[in-house]
PDB file of C-alpha atoms (C1' of nucleotides) in Angstrom:
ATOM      1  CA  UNK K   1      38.146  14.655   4.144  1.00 55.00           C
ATOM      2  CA  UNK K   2      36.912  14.597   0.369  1.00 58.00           C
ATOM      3  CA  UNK K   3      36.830  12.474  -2.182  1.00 63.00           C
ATOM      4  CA  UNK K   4      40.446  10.234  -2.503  1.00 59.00           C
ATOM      5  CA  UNK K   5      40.644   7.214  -4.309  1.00 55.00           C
ATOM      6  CA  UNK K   6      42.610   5.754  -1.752  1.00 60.00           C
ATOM      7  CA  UNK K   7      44.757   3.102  -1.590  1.00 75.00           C
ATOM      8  CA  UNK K   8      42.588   0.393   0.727  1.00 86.00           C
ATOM      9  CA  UNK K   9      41.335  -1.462  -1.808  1.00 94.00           C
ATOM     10  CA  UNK K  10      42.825  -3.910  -4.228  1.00 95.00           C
ATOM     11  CA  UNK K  11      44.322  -3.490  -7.743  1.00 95.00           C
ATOM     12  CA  UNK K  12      41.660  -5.517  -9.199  1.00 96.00           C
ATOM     13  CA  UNK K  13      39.017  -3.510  -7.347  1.00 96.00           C
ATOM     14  CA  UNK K  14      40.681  -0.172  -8.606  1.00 96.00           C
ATOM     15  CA  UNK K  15      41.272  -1.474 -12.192  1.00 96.00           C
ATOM     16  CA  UNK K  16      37.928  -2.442 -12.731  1.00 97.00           C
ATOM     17  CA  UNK K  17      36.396   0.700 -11.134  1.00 97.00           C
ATOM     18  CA  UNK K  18      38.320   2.686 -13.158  1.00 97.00           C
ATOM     19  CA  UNK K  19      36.828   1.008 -16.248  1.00 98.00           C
ATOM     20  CA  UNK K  20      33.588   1.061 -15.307  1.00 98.00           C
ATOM     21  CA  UNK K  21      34.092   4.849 -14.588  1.00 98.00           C
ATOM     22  CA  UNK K  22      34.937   5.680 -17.713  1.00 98.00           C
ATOM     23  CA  UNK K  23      32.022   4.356 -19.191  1.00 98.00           C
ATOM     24  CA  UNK K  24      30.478   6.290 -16.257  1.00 97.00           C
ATOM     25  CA  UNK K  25      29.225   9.454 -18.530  1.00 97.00           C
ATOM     26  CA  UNK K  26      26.452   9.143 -21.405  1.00 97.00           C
ATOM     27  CA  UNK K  27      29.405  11.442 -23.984  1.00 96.00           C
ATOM     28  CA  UNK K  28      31.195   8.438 -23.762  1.00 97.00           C
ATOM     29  CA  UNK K  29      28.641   5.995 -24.310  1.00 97.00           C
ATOM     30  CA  UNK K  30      27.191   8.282 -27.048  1.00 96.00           C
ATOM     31  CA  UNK K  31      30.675   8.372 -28.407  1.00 95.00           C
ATOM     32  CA  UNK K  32      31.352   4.687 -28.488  1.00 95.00           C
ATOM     33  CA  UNK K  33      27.831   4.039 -30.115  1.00 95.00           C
ATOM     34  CA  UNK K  34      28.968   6.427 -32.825  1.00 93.00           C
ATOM     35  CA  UNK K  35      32.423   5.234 -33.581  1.00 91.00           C
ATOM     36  CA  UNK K  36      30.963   1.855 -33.657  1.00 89.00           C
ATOM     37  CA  UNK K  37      27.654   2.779 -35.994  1.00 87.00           C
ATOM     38  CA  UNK K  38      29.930   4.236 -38.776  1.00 82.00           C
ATOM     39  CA  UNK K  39      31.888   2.377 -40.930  1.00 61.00           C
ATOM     40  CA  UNK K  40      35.027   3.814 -40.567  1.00 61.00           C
ATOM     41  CA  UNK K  41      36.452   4.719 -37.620  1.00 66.00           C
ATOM     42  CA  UNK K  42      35.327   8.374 -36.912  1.00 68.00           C
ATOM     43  CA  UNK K  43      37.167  11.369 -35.621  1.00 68.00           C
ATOM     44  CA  UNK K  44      36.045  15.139 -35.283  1.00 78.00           C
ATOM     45  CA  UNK K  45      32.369  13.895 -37.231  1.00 86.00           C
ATOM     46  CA  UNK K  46      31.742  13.737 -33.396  1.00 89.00           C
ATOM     47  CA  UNK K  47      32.161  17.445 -32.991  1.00 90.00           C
ATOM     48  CA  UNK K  48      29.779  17.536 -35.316  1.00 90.00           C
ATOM     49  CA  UNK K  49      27.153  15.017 -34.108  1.00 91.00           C
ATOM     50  CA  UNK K  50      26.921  16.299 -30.525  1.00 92.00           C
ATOM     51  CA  UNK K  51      26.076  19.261 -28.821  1.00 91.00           C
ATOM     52  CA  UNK K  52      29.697  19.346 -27.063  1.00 94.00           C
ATOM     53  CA  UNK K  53      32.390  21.881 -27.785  1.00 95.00           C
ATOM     54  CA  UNK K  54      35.713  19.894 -29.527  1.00 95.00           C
ATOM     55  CA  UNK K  55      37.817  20.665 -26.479  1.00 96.00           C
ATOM     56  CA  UNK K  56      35.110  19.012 -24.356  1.00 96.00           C
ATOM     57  CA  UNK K  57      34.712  15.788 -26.475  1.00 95.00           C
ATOM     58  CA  UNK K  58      38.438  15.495 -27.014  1.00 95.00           C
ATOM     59  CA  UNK K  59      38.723  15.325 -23.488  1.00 96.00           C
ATOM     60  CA  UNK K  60      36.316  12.316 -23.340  1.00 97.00           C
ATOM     61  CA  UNK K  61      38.401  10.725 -25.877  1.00 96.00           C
ATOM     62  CA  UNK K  62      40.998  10.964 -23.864  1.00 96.00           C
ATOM     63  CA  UNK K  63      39.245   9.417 -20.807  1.00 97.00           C
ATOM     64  CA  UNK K  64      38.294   6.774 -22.853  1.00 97.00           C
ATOM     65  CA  UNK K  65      41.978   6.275 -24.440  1.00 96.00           C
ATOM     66  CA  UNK K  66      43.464   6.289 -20.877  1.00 96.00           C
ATOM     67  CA  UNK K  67      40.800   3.404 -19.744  1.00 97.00           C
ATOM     68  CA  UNK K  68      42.261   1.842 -22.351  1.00 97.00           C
ATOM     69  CA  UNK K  69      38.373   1.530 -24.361  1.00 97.00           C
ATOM     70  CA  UNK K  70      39.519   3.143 -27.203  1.00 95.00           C
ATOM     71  CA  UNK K  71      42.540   3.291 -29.404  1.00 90.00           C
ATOM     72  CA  UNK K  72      43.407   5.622 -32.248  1.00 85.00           C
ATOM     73  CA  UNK K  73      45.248   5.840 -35.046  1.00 84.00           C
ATOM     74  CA  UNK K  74      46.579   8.600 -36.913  1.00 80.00           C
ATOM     75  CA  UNK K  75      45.068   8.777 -40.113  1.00 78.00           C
ATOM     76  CA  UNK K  76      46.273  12.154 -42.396  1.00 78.00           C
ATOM     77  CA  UNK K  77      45.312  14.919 -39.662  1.00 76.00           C
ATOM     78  CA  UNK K  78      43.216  13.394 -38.774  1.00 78.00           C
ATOM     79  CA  UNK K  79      42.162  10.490 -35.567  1.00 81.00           C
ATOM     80  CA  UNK K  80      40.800   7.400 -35.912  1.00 81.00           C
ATOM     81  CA  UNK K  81      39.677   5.791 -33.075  1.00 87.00           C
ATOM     82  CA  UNK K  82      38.451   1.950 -32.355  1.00 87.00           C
ATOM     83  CA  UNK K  83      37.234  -0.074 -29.743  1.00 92.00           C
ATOM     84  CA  UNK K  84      39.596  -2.181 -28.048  1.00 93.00           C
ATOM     85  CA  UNK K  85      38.557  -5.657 -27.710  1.00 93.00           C
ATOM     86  CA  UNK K  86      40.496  -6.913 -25.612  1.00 95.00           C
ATOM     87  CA  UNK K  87      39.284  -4.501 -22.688  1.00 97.00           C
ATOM     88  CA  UNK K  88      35.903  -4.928 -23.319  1.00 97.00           C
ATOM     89  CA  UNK K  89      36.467  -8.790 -23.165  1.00 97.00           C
ATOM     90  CA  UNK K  90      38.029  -7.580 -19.632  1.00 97.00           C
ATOM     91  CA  UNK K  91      34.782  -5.454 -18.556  1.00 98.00           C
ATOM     92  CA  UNK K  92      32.771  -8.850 -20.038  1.00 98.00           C
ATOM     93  CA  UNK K  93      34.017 -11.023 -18.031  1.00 97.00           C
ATOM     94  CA  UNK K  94      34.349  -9.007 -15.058  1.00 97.00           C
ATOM     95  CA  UNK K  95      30.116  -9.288 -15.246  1.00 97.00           C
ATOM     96  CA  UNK K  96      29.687 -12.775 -16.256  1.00 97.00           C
ATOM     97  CA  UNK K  97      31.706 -13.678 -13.028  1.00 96.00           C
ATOM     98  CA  UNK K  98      29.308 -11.361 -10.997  1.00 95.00           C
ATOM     99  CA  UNK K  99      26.252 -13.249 -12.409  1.00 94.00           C
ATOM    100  CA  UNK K 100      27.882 -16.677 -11.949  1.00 93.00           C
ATOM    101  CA  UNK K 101      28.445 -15.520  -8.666  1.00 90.00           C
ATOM    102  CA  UNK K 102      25.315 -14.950  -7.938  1.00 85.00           C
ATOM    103  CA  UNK K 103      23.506 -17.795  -9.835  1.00 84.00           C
ATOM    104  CA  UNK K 104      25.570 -20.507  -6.987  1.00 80.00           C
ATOM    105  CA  UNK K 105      25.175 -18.993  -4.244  1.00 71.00           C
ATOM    106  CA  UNK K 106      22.990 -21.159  -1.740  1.00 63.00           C
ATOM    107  CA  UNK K 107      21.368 -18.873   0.500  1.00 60.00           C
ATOM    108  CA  UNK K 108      19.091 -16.236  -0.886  1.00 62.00           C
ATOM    109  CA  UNK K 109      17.444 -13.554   0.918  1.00 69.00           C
ATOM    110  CA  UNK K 110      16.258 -11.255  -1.303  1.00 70.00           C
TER     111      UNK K 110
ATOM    112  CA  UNK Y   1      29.494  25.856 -17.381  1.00 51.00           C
ATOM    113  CA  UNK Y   2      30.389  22.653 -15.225  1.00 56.00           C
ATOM    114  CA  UNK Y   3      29.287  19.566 -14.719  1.00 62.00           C
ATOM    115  CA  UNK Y   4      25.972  19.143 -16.005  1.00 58.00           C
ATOM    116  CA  UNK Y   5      24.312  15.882 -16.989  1.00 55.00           C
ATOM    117  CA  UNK Y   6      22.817  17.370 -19.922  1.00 60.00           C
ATOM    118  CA  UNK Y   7      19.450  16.164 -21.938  1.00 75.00           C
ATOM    119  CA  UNK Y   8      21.051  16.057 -25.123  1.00 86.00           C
ATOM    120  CA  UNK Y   9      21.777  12.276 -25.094  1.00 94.00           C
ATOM    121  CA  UNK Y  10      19.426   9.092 -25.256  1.00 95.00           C
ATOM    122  CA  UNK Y  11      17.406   7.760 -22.474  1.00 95.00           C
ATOM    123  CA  UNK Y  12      19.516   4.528 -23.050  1.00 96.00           C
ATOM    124  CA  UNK Y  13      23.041   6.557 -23.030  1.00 96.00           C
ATOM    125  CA  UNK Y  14      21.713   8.028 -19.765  1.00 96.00           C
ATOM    126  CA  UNK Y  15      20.607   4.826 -18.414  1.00 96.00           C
ATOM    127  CA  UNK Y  16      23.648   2.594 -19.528  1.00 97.00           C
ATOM    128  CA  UNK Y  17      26.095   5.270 -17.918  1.00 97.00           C
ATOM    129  CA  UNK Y  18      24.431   5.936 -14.555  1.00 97.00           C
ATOM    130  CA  UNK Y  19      24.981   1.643 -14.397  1.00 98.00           C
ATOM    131  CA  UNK Y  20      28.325   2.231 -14.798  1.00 98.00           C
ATOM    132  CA  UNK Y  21      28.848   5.109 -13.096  1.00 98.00           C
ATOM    133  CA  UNK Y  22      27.476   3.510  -9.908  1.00 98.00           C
ATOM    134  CA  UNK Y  23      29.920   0.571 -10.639  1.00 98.00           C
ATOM    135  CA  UNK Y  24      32.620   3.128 -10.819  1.00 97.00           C
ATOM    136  CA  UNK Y  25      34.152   3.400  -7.135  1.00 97.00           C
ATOM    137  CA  UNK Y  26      36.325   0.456  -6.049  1.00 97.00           C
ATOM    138  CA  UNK Y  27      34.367   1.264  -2.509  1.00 96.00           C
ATOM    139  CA  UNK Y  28      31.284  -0.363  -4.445  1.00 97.00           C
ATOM    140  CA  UNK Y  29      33.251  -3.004  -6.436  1.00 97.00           C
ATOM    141  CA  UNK Y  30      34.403  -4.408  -3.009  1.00 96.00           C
ATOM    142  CA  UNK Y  31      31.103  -3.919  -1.384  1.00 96.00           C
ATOM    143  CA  UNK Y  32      29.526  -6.503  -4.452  1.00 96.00           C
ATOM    144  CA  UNK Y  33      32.108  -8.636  -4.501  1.00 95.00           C
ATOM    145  CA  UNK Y  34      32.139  -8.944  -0.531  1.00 93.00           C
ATOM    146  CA  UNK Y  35      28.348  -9.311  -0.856  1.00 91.00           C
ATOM    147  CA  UNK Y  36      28.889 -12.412  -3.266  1.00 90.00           C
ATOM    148  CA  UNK Y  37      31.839 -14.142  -1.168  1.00 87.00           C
ATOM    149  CA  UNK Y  38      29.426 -14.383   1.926  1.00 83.00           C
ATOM    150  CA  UNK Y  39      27.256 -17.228   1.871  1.00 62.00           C
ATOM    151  CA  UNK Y  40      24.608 -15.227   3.710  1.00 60.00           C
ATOM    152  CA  UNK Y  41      23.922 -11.900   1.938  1.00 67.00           C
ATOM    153  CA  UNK Y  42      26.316  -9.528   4.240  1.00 68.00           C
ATOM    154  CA  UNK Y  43      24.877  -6.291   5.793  1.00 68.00           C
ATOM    155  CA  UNK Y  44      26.531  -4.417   7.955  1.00 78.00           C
ATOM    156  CA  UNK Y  45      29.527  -6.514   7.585  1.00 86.00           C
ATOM    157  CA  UNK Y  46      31.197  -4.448   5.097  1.00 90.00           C
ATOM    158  CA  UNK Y  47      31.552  -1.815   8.145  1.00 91.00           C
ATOM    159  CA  UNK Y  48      34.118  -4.063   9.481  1.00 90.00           C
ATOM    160  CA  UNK Y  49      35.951  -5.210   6.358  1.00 91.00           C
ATOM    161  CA  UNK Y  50      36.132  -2.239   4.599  1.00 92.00           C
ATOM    162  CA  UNK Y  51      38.495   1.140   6.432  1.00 91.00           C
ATOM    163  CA  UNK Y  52      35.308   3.309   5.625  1.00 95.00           C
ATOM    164  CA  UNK Y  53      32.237   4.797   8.291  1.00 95.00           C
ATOM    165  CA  UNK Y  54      29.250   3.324   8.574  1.00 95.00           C
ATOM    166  CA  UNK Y  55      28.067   6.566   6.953  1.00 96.00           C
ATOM    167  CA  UNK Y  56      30.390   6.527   3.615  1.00 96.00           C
ATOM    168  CA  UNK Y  57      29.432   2.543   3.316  1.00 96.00           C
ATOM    169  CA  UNK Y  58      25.179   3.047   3.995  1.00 96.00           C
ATOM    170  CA  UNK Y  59      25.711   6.032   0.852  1.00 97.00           C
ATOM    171  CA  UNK Y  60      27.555   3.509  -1.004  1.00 97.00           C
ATOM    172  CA  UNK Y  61      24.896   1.003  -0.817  1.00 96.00           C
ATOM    173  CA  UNK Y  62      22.268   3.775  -1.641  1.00 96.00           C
ATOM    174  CA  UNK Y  63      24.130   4.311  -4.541  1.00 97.00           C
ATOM    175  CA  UNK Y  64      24.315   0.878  -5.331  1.00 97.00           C
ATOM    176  CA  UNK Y  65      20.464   0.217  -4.861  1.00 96.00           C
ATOM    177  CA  UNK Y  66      19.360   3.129  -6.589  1.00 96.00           C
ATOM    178  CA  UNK Y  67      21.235   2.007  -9.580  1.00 97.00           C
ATOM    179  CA  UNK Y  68      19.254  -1.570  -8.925  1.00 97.00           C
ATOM    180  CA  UNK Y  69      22.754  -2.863  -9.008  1.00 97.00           C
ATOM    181  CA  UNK Y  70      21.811  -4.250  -5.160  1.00 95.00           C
ATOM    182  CA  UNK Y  71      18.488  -4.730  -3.280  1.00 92.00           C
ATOM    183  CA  UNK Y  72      18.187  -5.292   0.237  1.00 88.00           C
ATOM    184  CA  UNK Y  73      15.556  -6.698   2.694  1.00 87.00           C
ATOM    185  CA  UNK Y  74      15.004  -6.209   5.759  1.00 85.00           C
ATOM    186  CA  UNK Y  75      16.292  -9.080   7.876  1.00 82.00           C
ATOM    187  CA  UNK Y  76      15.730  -9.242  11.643  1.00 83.00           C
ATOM    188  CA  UNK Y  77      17.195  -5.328  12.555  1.00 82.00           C
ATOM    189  CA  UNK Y  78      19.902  -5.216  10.427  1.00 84.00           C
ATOM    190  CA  UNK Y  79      19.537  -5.505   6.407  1.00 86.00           C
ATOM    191  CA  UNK Y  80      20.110  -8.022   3.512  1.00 86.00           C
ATOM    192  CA  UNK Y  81      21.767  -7.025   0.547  1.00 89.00           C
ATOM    193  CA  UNK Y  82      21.904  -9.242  -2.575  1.00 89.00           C
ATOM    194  CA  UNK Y  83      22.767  -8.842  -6.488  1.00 93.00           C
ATOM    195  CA  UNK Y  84      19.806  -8.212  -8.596  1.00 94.00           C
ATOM    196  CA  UNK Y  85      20.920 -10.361 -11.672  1.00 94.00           C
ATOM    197  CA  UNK Y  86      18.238  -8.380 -13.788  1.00 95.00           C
ATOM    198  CA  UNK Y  87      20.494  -5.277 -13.905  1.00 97.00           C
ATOM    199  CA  UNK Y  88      23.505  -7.538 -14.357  1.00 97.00           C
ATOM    200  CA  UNK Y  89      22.155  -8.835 -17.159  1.00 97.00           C
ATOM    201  CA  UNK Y  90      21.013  -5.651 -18.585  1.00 97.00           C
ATOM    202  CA  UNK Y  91      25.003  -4.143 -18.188  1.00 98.00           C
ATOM    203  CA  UNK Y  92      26.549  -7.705 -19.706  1.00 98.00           C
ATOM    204  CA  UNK Y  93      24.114  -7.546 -22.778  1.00 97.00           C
ATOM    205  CA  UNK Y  94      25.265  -3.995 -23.402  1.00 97.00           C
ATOM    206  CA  UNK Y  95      28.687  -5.080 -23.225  1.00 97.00           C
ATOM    207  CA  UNK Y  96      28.268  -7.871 -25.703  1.00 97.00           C
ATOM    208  CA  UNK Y  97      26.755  -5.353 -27.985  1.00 95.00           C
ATOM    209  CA  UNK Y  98      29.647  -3.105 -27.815  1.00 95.00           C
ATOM    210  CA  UNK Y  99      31.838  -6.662 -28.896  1.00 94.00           C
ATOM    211  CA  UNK Y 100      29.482  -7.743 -31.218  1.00 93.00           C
ATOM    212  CA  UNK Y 101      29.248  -4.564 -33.414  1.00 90.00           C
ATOM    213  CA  UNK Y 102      33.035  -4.249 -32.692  1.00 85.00           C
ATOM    214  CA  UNK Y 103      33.980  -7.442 -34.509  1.00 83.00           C
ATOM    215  CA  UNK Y 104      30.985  -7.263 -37.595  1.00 79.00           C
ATOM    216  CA  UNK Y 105      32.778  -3.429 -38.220  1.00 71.00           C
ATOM    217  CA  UNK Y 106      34.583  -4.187 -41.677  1.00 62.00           C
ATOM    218  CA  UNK Y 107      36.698  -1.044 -42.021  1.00 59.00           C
ATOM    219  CA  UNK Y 108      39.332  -1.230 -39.457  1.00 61.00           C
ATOM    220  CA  UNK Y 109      42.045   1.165 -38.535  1.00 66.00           C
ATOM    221  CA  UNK Y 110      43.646   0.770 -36.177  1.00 68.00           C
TER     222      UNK Y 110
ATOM    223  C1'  DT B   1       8.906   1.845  28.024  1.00 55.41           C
ATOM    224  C1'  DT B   2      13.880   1.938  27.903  1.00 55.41           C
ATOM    225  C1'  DA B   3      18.243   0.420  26.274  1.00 55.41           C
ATOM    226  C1'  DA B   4      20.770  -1.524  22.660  1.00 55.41           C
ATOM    227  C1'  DT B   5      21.864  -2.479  17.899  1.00 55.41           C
ATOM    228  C1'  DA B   6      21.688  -1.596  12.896  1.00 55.41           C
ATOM    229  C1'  DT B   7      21.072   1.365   9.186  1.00 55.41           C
ATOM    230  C1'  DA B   8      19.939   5.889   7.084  1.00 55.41           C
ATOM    231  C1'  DT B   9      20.225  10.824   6.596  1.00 55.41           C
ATOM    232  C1'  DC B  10      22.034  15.611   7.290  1.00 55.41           C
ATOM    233  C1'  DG B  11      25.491  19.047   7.116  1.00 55.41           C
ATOM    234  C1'  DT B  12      29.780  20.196   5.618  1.00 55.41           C
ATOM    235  C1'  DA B  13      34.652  20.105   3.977  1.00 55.41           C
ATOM    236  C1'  DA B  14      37.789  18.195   0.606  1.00 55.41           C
ATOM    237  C1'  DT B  15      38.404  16.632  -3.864  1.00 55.41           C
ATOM    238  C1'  DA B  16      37.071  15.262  -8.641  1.00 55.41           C
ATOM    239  C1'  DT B  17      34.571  15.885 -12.958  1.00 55.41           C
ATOM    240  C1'  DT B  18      32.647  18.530 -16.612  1.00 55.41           C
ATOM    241  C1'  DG B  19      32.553  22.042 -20.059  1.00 55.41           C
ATOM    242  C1'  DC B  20      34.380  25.601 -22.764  1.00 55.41           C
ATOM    243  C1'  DA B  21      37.173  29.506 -24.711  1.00 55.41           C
ATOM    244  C1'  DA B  22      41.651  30.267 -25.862  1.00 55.41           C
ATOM    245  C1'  DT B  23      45.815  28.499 -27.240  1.00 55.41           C
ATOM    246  C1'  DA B  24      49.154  25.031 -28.591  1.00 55.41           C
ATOM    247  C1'  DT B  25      50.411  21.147 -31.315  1.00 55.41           C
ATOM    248  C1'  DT B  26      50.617  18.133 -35.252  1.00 55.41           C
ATOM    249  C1'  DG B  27      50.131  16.979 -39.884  1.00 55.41           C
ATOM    250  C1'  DT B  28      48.829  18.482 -44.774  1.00 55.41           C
ATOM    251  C1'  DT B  29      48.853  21.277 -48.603  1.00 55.41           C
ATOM    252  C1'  DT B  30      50.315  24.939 -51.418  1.00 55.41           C
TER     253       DT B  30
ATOM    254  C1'  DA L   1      58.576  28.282 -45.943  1.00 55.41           C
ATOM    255  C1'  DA L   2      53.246  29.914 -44.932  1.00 55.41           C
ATOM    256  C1'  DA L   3      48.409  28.823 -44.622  1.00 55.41           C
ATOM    257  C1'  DC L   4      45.233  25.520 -43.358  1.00 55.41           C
ATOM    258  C1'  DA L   5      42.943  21.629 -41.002  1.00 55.41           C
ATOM    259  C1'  DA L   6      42.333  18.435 -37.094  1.00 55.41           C
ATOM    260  C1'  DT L   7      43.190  17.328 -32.532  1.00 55.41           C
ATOM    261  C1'  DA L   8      45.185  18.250 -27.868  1.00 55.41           C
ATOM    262  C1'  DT L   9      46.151  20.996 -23.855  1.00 55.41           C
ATOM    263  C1'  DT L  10      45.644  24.814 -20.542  1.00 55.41           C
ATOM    264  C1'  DG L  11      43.192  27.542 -17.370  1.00 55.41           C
ATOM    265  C1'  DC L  12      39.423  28.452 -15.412  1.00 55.41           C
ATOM    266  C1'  DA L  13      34.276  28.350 -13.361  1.00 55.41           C
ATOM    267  C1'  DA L  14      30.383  25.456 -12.276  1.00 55.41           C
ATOM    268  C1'  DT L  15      28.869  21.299 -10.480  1.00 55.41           C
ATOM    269  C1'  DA L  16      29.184  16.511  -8.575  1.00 55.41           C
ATOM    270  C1'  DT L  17      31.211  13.022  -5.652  1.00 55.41           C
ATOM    271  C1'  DT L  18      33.270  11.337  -1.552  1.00 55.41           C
ATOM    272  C1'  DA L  19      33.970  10.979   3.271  1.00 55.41           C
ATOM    273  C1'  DC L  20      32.728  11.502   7.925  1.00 55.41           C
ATOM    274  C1'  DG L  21      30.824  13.150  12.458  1.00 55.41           C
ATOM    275  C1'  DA L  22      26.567  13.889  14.351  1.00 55.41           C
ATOM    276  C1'  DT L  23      22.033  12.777  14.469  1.00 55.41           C
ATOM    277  C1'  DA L  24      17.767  10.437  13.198  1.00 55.41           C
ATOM    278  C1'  DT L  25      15.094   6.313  12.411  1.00 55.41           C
ATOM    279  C1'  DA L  26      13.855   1.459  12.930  1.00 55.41           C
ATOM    280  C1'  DT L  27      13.868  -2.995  14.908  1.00 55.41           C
ATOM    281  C1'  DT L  28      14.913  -6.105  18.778  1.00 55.41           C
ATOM    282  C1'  DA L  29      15.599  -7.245  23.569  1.00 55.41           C
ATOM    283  C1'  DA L  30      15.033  -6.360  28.320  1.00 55.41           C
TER     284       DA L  30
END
DNA sequence: TTAATATATCGTAATATTGCAATATTGTTT
DNA sequence: AAACAATATTGCAATATTACGATATATTAA
């Protein structure tokens, strides 16, 4: 059968996946670039700055929000939505222990 | 229409998310960190650890290696797969950006 | 060369993601 | 209250991913 998640692999190894998933699509890197390059948290400027419907690049918000990447805050009507540090700490240090990793390990073959 | 990688984003955007994309799968997160608990680089190992086919694990690994996440030699007639800290490096310093710009933002909300 | 072992690829079915128009919701203003 | 603005959700159609059996390829051993 398809494609299931499935459950044979550990909470760690799902967690992290799903983090790294999320950052998985170049809307959501070009959205965290953007929300980070402007001053202010932005909002629907996004709908503005890419070539994606609002429904569409809500929905990416929303991936990102779940992932736990991004937070927002209600501001007026509108959204304003920040990185959350603490997750990307999380993804950080997820890599640094892959390159540590890798850096002792004795034997080499490629 | 679907699912469509579209050409309206950055060669880095494109870049940084097919990285993470491939990292995306807890199949592959097990498969790297497997590859980094065995002394020797593993191979065909992972067949027996992990409750996949040797088909889903070899398109795994293709995955893997055309990201550059992994590179493998040839080893005798099976095949040696090790972390290419290059590409590591290349995801943790995008990471650090993301943290970096993160904390310098002054306008916070939320 | 033949048999055995290890890995890769093909074909296909099941499932997931992506994108958008339309619509709903939520908050603001009048 | 009604009208407006911003964001979210729903319901699809198009596309991508995932998984695996079957088969192909490559290297070693006999």
């Amino acid at each position: 059968m398809g494609a299931s998640k499935s459950d044979h692999f550990t909470d760690e190894q799902n967690e992290l996946s799903t983090l790294f998933k999320a950052l998985g699509h170049p809307a959501r890197i070009a959205i965290i670039q953007q929300i980070l390059e402007t001053k202010s948290c932005v909002c629907g400027d996004l709908v503005q700055k890419f070539p994606l419907s609002q429904a569409t690049i809500s929905q990416h918000l929303k991936e990102l929000k779940s992932a736990n990447i991004i937070q927002g805050t209600i501001e007026g009507n509108s959204i304003c939505y920040c990185l959350n540090p603490e997750t990307l700490n999380k993804i950080s240090s997820a890599i640094s222990i892959f390159i540590e990793a890798e850096k002792c390990k004795g034997t080499r073959c490629c």
